[in-house]
Coordinates of C-alpha atoms and ligand atoms in Angstrom, one line a residue:
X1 CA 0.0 0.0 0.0
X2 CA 2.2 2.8 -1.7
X3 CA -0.4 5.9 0.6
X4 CA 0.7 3.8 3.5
X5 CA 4.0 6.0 3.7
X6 CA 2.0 9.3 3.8
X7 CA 1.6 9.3 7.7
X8 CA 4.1 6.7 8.7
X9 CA 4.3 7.4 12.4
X10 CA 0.2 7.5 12.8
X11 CA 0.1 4.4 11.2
X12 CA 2.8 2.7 13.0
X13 CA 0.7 3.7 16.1
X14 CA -2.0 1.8 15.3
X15 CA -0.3 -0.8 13.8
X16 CA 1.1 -1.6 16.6
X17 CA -1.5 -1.1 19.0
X18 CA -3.4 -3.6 17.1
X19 CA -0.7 -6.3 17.0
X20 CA 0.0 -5.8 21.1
X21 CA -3.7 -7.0 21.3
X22 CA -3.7 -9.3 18.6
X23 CA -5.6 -7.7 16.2
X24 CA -5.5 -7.9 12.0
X25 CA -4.5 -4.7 10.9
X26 CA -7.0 -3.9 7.7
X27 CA -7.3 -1.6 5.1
X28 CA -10.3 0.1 7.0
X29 CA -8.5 0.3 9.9
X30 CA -5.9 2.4 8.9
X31 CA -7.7 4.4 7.0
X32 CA -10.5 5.3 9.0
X33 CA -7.9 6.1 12.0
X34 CA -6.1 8.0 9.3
X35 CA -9.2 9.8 8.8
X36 CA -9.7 11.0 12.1
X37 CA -6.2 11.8 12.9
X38 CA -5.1 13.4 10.3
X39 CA -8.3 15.6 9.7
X40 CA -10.3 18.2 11.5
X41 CA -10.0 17.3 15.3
X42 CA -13.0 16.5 16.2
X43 CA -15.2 14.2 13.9
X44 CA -18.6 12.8 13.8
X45 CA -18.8 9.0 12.7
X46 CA -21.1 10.2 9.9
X47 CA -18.0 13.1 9.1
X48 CA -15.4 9.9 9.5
X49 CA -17.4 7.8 6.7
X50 CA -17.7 11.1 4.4
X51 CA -13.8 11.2 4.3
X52 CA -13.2 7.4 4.0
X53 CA -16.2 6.8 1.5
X54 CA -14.2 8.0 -1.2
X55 CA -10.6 6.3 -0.6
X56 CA -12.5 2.8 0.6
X57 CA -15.7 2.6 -0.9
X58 CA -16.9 -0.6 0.6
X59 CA -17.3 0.9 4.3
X60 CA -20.1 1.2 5.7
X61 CA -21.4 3.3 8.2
X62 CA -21.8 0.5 11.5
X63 CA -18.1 -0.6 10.1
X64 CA -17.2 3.0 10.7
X65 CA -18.9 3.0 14.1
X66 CA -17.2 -0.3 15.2
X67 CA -14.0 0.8 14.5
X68 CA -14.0 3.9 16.0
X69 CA -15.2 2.6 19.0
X70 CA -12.0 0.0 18.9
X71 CA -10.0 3.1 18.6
X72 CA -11.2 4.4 21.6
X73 CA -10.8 1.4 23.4
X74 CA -6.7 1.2 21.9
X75 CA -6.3 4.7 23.6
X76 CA -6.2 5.8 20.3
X77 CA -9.2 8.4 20.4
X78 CA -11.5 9.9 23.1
X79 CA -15.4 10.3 22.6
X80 CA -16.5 13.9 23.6
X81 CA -20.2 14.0 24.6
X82 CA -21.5 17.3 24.6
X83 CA -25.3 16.3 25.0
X84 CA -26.2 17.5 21.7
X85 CA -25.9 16.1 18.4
X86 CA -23.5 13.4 17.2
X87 CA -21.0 11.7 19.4
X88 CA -17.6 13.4 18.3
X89 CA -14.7 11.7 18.3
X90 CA -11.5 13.2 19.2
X91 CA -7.6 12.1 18.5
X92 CA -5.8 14.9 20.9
X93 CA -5.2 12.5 23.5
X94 CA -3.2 14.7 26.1
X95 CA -5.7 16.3 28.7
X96 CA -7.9 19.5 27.9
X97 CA -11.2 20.8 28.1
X98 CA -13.3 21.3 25.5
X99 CA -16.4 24.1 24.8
X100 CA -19.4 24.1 23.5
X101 CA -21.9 26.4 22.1
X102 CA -25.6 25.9 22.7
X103 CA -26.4 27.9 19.7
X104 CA -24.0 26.7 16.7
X105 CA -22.8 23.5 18.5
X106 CA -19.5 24.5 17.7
X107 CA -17.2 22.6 19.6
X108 CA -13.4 24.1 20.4
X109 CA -10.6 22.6 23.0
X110 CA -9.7 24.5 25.5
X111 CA -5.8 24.2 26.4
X112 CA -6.1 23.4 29.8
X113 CA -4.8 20.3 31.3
X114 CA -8.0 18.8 33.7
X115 CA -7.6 18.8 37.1
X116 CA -10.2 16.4 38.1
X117 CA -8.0 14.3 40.3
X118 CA -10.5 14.5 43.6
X119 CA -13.4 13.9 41.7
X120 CA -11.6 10.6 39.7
X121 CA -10.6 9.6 43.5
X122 CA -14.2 10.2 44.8
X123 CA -15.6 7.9 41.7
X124 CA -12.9 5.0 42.6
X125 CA -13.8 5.6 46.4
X126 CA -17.7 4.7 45.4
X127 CA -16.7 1.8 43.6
X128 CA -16.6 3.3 40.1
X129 CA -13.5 2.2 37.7
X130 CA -12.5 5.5 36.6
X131 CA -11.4 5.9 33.0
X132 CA -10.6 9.3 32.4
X133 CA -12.3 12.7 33.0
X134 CA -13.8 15.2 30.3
X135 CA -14.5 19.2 31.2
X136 CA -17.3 20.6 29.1
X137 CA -18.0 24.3 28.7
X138 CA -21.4 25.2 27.6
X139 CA -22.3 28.9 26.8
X140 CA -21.8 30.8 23.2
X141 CA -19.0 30.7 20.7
X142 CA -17.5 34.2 19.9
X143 CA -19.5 34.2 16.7
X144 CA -23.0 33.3 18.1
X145 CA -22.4 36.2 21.2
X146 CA -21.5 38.7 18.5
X147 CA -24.8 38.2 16.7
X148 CA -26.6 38.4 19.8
X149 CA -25.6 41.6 20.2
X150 CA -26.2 43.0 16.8
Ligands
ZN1 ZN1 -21.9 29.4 18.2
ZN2 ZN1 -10.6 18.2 21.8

């Protein structure tokens, strides 16, 4: 696969995250973790099978799901839920906090590495498995305030 040595390093990491777990590494794997890495940062499944439809045209939507979902699971990508519309996925792995606007539904990170160390330690105290912690702002994007005011 000649495209293969476009992003060598993001597809090394997958490659061998899939092999330390014993996983076959496909064609739609690499390309729909290509896809979400190397694209906009944070992308909707439906927006993930948009940019793969045309580079593997055989995959379908639940494929698209399932193996963004296995992604997650790899370390490989984080879900961001911001209660409203699509799950986005999101491949900047290193903590920050994301915002949201309840008008647009833009969705923009916020450089700032989550503190949520005494809640996490509250959740394990209750008997929860802690994964990791998200921060969501809610309010209006720049944009949306501006025409509020006009
Ligand atoms: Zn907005
Ligand atoms: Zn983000």
């Amino acid at each position: 696969m000649a495209a293969l040595a476009e992003h060598p390093t993001v597809d090394e990491e997958l490659v061998a995250r899939l092999r330390a777990r014993g996983l076959r590494v496909t064609s739609q794997r690499v390309v729909i973790h290509r896809a979400l890495r190397t694209h906009a940062q944070h992308l909707s499944a439906e927006q993930v099978f948009e940019h793969v439809a045309v580079s593997l045209p055989g995959t379908s939507l639940p494929t698209v799901y399932a193996t963004l979902e296995l992604l997650v699971e790899l370390g490989l990508a984080r879900r961001v839920s911001t209660g409203a519309g699509p799950t986005l996925f999101d491949s900047r792995l290193e903590p920050h906090a994301h915002a949201v606007c309840s008008e647009c539904g833009a969705l923009a990170d916020i450089d700032e590495p989550l503190r949520a160390e005494a809640a996490v330690r509250r959740a394990r105290a209750a008997g929860f498995r802690p994964d990791h912690a998200q921060l969501v702002i809610w309010g209006r994007c720049a944009k949306c305030a501006e025409n509020q005011r006009s």
